[in-house]
GROMACS .gro file of C-alpha atoms in nm:
model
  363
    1UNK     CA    1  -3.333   3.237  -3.340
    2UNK     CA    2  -3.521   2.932  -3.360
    3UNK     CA    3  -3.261   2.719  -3.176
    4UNK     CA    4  -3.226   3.011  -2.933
    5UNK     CA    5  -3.625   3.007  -2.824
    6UNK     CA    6  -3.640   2.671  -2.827
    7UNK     CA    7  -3.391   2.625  -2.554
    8UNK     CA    8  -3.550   2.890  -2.349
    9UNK     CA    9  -3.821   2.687  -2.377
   10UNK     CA   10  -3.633   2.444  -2.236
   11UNK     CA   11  -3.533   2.628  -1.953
   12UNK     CA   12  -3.839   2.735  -1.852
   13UNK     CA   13  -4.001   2.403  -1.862
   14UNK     CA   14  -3.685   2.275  -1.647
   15UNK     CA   15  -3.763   2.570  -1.393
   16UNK     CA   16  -4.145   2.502  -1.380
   17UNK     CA   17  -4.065   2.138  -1.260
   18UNK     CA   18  -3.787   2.273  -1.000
   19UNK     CA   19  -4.043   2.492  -0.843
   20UNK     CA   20  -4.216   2.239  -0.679
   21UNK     CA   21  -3.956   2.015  -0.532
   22UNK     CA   22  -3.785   2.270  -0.425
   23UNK     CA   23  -4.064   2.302  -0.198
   24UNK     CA   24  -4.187   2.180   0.116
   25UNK     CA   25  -4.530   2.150   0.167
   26UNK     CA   26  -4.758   2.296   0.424
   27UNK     CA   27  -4.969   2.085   0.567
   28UNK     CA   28  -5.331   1.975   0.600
   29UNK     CA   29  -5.503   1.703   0.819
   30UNK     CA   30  -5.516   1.399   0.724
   31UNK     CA   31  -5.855   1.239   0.709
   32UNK     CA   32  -5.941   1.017   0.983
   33UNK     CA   33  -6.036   0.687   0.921
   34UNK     CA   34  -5.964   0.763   0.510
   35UNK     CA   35  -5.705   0.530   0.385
   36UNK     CA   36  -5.555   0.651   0.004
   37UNK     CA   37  -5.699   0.499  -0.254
   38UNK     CA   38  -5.438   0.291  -0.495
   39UNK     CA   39  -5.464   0.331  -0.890
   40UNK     CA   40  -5.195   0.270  -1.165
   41UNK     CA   41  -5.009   0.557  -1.244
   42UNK     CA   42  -5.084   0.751  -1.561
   43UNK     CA   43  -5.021   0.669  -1.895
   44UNK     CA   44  -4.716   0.893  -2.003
   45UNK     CA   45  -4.662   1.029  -1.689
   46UNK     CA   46  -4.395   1.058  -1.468
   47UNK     CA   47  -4.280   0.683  -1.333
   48UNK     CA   48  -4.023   0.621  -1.019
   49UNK     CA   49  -3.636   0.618  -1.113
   50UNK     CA   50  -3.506   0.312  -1.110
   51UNK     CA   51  -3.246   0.453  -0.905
   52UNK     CA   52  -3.435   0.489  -0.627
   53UNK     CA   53  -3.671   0.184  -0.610
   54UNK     CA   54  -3.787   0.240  -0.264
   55UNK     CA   55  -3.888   0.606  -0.326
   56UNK     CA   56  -4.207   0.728  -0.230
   57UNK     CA   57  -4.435   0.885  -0.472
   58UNK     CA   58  -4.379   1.228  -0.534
   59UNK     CA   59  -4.626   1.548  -0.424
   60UNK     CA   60  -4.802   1.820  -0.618
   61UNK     CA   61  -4.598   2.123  -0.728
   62UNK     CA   62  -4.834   2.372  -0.671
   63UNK     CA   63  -4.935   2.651  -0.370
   64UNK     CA   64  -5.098   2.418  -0.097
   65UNK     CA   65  -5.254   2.677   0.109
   66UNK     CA   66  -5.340   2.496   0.420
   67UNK     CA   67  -5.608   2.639   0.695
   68UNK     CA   68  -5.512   2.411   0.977
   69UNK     CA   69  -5.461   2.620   1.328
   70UNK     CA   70  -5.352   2.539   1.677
   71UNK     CA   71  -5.223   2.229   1.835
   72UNK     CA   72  -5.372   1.923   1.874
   73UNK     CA   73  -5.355   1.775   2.181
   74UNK     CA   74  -5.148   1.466   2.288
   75UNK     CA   75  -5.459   1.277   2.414
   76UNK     CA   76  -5.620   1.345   2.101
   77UNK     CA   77  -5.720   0.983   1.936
   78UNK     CA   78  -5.528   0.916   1.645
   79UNK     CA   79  -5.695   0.778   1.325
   80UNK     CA   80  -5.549   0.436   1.218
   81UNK     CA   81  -5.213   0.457   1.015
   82UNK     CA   82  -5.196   0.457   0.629
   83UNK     CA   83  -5.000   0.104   0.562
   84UNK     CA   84  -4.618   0.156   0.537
   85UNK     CA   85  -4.418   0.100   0.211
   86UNK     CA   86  -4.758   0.180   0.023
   87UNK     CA   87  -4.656   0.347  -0.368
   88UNK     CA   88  -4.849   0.583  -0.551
   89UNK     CA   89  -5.180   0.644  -0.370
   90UNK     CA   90  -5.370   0.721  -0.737
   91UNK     CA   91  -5.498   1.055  -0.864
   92UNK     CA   92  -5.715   1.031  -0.628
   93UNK     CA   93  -5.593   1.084  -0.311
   94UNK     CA   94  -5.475   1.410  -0.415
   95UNK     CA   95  -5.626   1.770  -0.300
   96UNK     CA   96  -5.768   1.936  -0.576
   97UNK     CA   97  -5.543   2.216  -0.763
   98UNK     CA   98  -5.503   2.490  -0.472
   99UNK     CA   99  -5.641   2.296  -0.186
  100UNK     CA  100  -5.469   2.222   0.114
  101UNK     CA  101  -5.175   1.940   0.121
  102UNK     CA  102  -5.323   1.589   0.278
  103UNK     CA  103  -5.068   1.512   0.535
  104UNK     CA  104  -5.088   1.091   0.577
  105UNK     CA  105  -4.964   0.923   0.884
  106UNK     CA  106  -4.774   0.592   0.749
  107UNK     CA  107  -4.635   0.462   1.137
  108UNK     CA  108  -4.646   0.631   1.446
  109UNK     CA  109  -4.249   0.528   1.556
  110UNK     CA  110  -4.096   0.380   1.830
  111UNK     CA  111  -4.061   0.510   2.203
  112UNK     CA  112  -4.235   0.809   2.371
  113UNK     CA  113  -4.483   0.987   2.089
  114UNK     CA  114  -4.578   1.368   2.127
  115UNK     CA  115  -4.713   1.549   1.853
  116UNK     CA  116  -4.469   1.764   1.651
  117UNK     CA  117  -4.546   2.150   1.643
  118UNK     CA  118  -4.366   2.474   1.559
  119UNK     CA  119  -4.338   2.699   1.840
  120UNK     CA  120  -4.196   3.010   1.731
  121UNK     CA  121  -4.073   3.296   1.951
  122UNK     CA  122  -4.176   3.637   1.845
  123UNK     CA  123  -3.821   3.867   1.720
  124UNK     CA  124  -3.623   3.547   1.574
  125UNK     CA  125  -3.436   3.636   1.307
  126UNK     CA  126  -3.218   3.423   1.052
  127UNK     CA  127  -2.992   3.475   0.802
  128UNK     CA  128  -2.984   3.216   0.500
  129UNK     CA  129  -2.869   3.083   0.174
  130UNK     CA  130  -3.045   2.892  -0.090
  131UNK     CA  131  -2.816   2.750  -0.319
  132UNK     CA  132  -2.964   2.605  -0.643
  133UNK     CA  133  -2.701   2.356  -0.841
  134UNK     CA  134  -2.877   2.285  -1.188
  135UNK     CA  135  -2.677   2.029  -1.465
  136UNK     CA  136  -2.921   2.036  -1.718
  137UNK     CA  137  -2.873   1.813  -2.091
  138UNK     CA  138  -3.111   1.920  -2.362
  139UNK     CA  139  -3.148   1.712  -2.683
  140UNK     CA  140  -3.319   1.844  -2.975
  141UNK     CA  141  -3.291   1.852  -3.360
  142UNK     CA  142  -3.020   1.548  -3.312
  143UNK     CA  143  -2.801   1.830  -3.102
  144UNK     CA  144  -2.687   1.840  -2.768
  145UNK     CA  145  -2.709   2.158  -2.548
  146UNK     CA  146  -2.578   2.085  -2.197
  147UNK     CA  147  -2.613   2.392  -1.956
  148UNK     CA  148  -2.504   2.439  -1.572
  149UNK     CA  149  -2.667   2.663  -1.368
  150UNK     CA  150  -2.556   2.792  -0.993
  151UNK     CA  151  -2.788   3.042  -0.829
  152UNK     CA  152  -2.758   3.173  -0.482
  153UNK     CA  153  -3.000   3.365  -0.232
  154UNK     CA  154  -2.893   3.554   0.019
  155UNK     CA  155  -3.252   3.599   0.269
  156UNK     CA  156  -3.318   3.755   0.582
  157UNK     CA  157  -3.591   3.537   0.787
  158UNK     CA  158  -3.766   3.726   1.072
  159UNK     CA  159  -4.057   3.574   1.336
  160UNK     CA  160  -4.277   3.939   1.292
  161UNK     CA  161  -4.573   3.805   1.532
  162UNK     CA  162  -4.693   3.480   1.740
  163UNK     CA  163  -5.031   3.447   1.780
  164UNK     CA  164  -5.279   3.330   2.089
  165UNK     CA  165  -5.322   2.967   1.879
  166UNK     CA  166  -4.937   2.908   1.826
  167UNK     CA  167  -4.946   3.059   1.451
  168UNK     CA  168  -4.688   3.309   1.370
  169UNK     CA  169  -4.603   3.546   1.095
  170UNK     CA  170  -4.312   3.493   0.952
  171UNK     CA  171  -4.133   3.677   0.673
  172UNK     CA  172  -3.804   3.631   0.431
  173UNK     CA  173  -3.653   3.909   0.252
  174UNK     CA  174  -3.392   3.851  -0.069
  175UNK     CA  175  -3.109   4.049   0.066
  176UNK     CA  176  -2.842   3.913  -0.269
  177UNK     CA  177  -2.909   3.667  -0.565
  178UNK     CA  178  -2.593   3.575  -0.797
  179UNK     CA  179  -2.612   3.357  -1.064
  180UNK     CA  180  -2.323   3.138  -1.252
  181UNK     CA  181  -2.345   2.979  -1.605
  182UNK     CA  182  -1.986   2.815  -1.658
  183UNK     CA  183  -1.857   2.819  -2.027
  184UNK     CA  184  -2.123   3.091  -2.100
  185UNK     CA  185  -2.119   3.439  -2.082
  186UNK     CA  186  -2.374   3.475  -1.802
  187UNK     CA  187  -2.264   3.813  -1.665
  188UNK     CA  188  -2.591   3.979  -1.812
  189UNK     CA  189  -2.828   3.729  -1.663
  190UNK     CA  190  -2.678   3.740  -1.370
  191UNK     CA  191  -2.738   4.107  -1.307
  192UNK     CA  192  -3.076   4.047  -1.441
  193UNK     CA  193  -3.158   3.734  -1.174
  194UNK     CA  194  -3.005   4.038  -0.927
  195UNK     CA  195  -3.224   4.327  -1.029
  196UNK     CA  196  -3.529   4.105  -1.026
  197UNK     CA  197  -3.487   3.965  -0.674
  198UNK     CA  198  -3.319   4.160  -0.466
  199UNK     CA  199  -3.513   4.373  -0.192
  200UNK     CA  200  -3.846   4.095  -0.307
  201UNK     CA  201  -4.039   4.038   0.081
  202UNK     CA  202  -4.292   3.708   0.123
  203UNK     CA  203  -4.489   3.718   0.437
  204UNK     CA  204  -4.677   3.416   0.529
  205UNK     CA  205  -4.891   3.333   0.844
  206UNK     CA  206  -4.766   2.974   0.968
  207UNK     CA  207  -4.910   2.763   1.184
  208UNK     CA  208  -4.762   2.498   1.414
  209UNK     CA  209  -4.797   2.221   1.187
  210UNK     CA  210  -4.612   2.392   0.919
  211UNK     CA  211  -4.932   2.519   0.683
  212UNK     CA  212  -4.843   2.871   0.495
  213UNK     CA  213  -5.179   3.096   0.441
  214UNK     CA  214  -5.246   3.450   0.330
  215UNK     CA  215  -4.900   3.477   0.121
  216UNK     CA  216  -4.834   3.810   0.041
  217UNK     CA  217  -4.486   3.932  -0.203
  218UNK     CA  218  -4.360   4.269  -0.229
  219UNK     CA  219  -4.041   4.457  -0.366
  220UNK     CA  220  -3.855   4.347  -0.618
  221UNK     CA  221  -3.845   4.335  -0.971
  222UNK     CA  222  -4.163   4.485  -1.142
  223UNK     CA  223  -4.108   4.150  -1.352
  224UNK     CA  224  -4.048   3.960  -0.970
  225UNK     CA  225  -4.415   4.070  -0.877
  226UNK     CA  226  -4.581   3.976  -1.169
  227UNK     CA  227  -4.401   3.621  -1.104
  228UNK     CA  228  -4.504   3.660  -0.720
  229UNK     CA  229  -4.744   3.326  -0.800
  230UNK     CA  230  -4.498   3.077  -0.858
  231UNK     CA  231  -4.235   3.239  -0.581
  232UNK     CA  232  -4.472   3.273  -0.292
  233UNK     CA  233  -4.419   2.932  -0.193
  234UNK     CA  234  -4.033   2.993  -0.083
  235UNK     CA  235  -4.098   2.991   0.268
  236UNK     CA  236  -4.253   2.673   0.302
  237UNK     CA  237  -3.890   2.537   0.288
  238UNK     CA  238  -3.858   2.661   0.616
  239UNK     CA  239  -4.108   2.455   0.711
  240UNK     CA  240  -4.171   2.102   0.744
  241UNK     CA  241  -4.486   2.016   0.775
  242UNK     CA  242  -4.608   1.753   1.032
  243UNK     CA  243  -4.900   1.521   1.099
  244UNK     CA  244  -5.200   1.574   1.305
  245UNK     CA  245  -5.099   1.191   1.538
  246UNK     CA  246  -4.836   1.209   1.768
  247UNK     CA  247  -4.519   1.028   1.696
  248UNK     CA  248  -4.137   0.934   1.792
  249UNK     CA  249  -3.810   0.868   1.641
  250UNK     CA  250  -3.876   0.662   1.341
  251UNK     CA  251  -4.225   0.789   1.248
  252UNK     CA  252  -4.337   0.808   0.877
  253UNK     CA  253  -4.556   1.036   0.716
  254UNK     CA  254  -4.613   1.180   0.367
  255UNK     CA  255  -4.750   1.505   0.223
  256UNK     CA  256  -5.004   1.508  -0.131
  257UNK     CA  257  -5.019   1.819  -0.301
  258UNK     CA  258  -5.104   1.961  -0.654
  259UNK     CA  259  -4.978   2.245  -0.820
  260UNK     CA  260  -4.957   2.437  -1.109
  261UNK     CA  261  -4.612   2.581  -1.209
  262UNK     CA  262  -4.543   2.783  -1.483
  263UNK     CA  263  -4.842   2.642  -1.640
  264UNK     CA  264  -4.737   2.276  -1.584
  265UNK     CA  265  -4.981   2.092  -1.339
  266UNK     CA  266  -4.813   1.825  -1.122
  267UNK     CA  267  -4.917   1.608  -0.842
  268UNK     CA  268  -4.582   1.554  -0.594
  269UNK     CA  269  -4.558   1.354  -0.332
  270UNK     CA  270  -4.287   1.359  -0.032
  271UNK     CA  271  -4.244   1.136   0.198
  272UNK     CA  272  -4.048   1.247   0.559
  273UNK     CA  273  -3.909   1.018   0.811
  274UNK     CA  274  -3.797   1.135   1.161
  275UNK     CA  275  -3.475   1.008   1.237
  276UNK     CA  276  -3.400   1.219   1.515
  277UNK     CA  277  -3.498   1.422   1.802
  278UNK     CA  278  -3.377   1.563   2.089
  279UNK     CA  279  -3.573   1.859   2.284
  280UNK     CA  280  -3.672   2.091   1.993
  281UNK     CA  281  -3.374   1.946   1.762
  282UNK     CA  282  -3.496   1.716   1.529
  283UNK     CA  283  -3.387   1.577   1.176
  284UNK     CA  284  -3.608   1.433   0.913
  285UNK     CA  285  -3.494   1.256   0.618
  286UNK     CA  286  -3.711   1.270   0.286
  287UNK     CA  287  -3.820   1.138  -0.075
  288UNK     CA  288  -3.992   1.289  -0.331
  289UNK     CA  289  -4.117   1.203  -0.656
  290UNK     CA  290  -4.320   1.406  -0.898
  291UNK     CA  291  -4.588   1.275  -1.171
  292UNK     CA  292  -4.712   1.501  -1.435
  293UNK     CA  293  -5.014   1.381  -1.702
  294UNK     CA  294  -4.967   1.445  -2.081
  295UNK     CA  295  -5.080   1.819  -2.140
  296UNK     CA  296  -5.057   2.087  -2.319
  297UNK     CA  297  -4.865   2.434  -2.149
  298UNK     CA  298  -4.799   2.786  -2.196
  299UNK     CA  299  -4.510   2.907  -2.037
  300UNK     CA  300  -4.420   3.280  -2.007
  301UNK     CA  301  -4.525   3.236  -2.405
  302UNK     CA  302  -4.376   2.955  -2.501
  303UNK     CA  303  -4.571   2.641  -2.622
  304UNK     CA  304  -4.495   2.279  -2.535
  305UNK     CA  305  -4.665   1.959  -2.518
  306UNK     CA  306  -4.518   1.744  -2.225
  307UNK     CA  307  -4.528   1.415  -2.325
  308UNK     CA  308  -4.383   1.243  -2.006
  309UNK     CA  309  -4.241   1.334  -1.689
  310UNK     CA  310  -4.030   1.072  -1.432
  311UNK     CA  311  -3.892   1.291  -1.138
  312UNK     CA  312  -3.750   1.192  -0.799
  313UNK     CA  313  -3.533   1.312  -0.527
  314UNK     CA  314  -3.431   1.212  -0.215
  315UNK     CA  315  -3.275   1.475   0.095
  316UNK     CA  316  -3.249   1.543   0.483
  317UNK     CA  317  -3.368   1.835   0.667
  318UNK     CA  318  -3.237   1.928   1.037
  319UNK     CA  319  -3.493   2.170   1.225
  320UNK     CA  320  -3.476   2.351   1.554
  321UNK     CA  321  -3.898   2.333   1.645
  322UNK     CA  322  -3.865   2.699   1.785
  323UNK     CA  323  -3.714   2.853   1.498
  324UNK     CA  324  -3.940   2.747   1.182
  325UNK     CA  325  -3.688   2.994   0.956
  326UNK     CA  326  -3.390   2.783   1.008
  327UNK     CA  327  -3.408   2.478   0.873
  328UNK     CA  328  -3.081   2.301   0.679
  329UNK     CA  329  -3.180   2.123   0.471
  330UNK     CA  330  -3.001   1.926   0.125
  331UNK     CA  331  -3.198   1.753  -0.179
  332UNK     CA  332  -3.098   1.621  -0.467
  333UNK     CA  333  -3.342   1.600  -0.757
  334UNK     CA  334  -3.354   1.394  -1.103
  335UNK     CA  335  -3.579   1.450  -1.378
  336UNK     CA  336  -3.636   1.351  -1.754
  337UNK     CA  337  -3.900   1.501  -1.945
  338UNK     CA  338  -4.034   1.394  -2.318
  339UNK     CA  339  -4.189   1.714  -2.524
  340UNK     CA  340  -4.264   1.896  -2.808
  341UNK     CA  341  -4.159   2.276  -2.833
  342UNK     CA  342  -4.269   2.514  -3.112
  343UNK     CA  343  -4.309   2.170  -3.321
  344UNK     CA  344  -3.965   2.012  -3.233
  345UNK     CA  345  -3.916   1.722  -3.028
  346UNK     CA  346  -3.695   1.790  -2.676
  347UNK     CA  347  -3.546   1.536  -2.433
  348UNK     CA  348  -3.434   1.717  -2.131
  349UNK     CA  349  -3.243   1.551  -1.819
  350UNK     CA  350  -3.190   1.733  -1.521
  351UNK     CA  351  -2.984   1.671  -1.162
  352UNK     CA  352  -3.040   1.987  -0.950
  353UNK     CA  353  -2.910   2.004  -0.568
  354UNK     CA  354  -3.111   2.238  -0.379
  355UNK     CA  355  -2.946   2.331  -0.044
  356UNK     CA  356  -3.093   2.547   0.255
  357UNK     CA  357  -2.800   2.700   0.525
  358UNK     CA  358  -2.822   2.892   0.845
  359UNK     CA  359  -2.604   3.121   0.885
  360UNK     CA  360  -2.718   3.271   1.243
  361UNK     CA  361  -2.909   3.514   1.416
  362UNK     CA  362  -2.892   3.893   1.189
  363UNK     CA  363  -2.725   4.099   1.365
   0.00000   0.00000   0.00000
């Protein structure tokens, strides 16, 4: 029984550090004239993979509820550029737990520069899948317990409103979940992952930079709703959220955030640059990377002491800028994480491929 809580401790740990990169972040202003501040990273905590060298540093896991409304106008003056290439910006430059993502302009691009802005059209509807691919290796008491993990969403994404300042209320409902555990008998979990999400509604006022406020969940799984905290977030991966500055093919920005998953606090930061666009039709491609201090958590009753954290991920998203609920979007994620469970020491590894597909108007 011992064994058996300890890797649900495991798993739980391994989902509280998905939840955040799994995430785009809404976004907040950046402050003009404010360039990041640059410390060492933390002692113990996360550090970049040295398979991705280049990497930006990751954001904060946690709800960034951004207040930013309206457009801002192309003749708007611009404040001056964050330097390009810079690494971690330092604890910080972070928003404080539950404040707004900072949204930092890194360079402007090349060509003809307009600012980027959702502009939803009241009715649109969209019909997606999430697909969560999890390996994930857990070492403890000199044993090996590898586990794979495939979860699908079925959602229905509907444009409910558009307001007079370009925000719109937007909405996804879980329509199916399904969940695979190959060379385990997951048939029972899957009907539980069912039960719990399907019929669950999160309706979010967006506006046209991409910032998520007044988050309400309903439906679902009386278990779902008490766990409407750490899923409220789901639409902002329909979202990517944009700068303040105008910009063109090329520009690079990043989003800060904090969080607090599962009882894990991490600061994540991601890092989008636009490689296309054409009209409304744009593609961005991203980098994340995640850094966690040494603390102590309590997750859904388990206890753990994290004792280090290195997390990054790279992806692309493709976006249509009048449909905000449609975005495809790919990203791979790696993780290790150090800790102590119930007084045993774990070593878990994780690859996950998170993967976001339109599948047209509903009908």
């Amino acid at each position: 029984m011992k064994k058996l809580n300890l890797v649900f401790g495991c798993v739980v740990i391994g989902a509280a550090l998905l939840a955040p990169a799994c995430k785009d972040k809404g976004a907040a202003p950046a402050e003009p004239g404010t360039p990041a501040k640059v410390e060492p990273a933390p002692v113990e905590a996360a550090k970049a993979d040295p398979s991705t060298p280049d990497a930006p540093a990751p954001t904060v896991a946690g709800e960034a509820t951004p207040t930013v409304t309206g457009e801002a106008t192309p003749t708007a003056v611009a404040p001056e550029p964050v330097a390009a290439g810079a690494g971690d910006p330092g604890k910080d430059a972070y928003p404080e737990l539950g404040k707004p993502a900072v949204v930092q302009l890194l360079s402007a691009g090349e060509g003809a520069k307009a600012p980027l802005r959702w502009k939803a059209e009241k009715g649109a509807t969209e019909r997606l899948s999430m697909v969560l691919d999890t390996k994930m290796d857990i070492r403890a008491g000199g044993q090996a317990m590898p586990m794979n993990i495939s979860m699908t969403m079925d959602m229905d994404g509907r444009v409910l409103d558009v307001k007079e300042d370009g925000s719109s209320v937007v909405s996804m409902t879980v329509t199916d979940a399904s969940m695979k555990m190959p060379g385990m008998d997951g048939a029972g979990a899957a009907d539980m992952v069912r039960d719990m999400l399907k019929g669950m509604t999160i309706e979010a006022t967006m506006d046209p930079r991409g910032a998520m406020t007044g988050t309400k969940v309903s439906g679902g799984n009386e278990l779902m709703k008490q766990l409407g905290g750490q899923m409220d977030d789901s639409l902002d991966q329909m979202a990517i959220p944009f700068p303040e500055e105008p910009v063109g093919v090329g520009a690079k920005w990043r989003a800060l955030t904090q969080q607090e998953s599962n009882g894990m606090k991490v600061r994540m930061m991601a890092t989008y640059e636009l490689e296309k666009l054409d009209g409304t039709m744009g593609e961005v491609t991203m980098t994340i990377k995640q850094f966690a201090d040494a603390q102590t958590m309590k997750m859904n009753g388990v206890d753990a002491d994290l004792k280090s954290l290195t997390s990054a991920g790279t992806g692309s998203m493709s976006f249509d800028l009048t449909r905000p609920i449609m975005a495809k979007a790919e990203i791979k994620l790696k993780m290790d994480a150090s800790m102590v469970i119930m007084g045993q020491s774990a070593d878990m590894k994780v690859d996950a491929t998170v993967s976001m597909i339109p599948k047209g108007p509903i009908e």
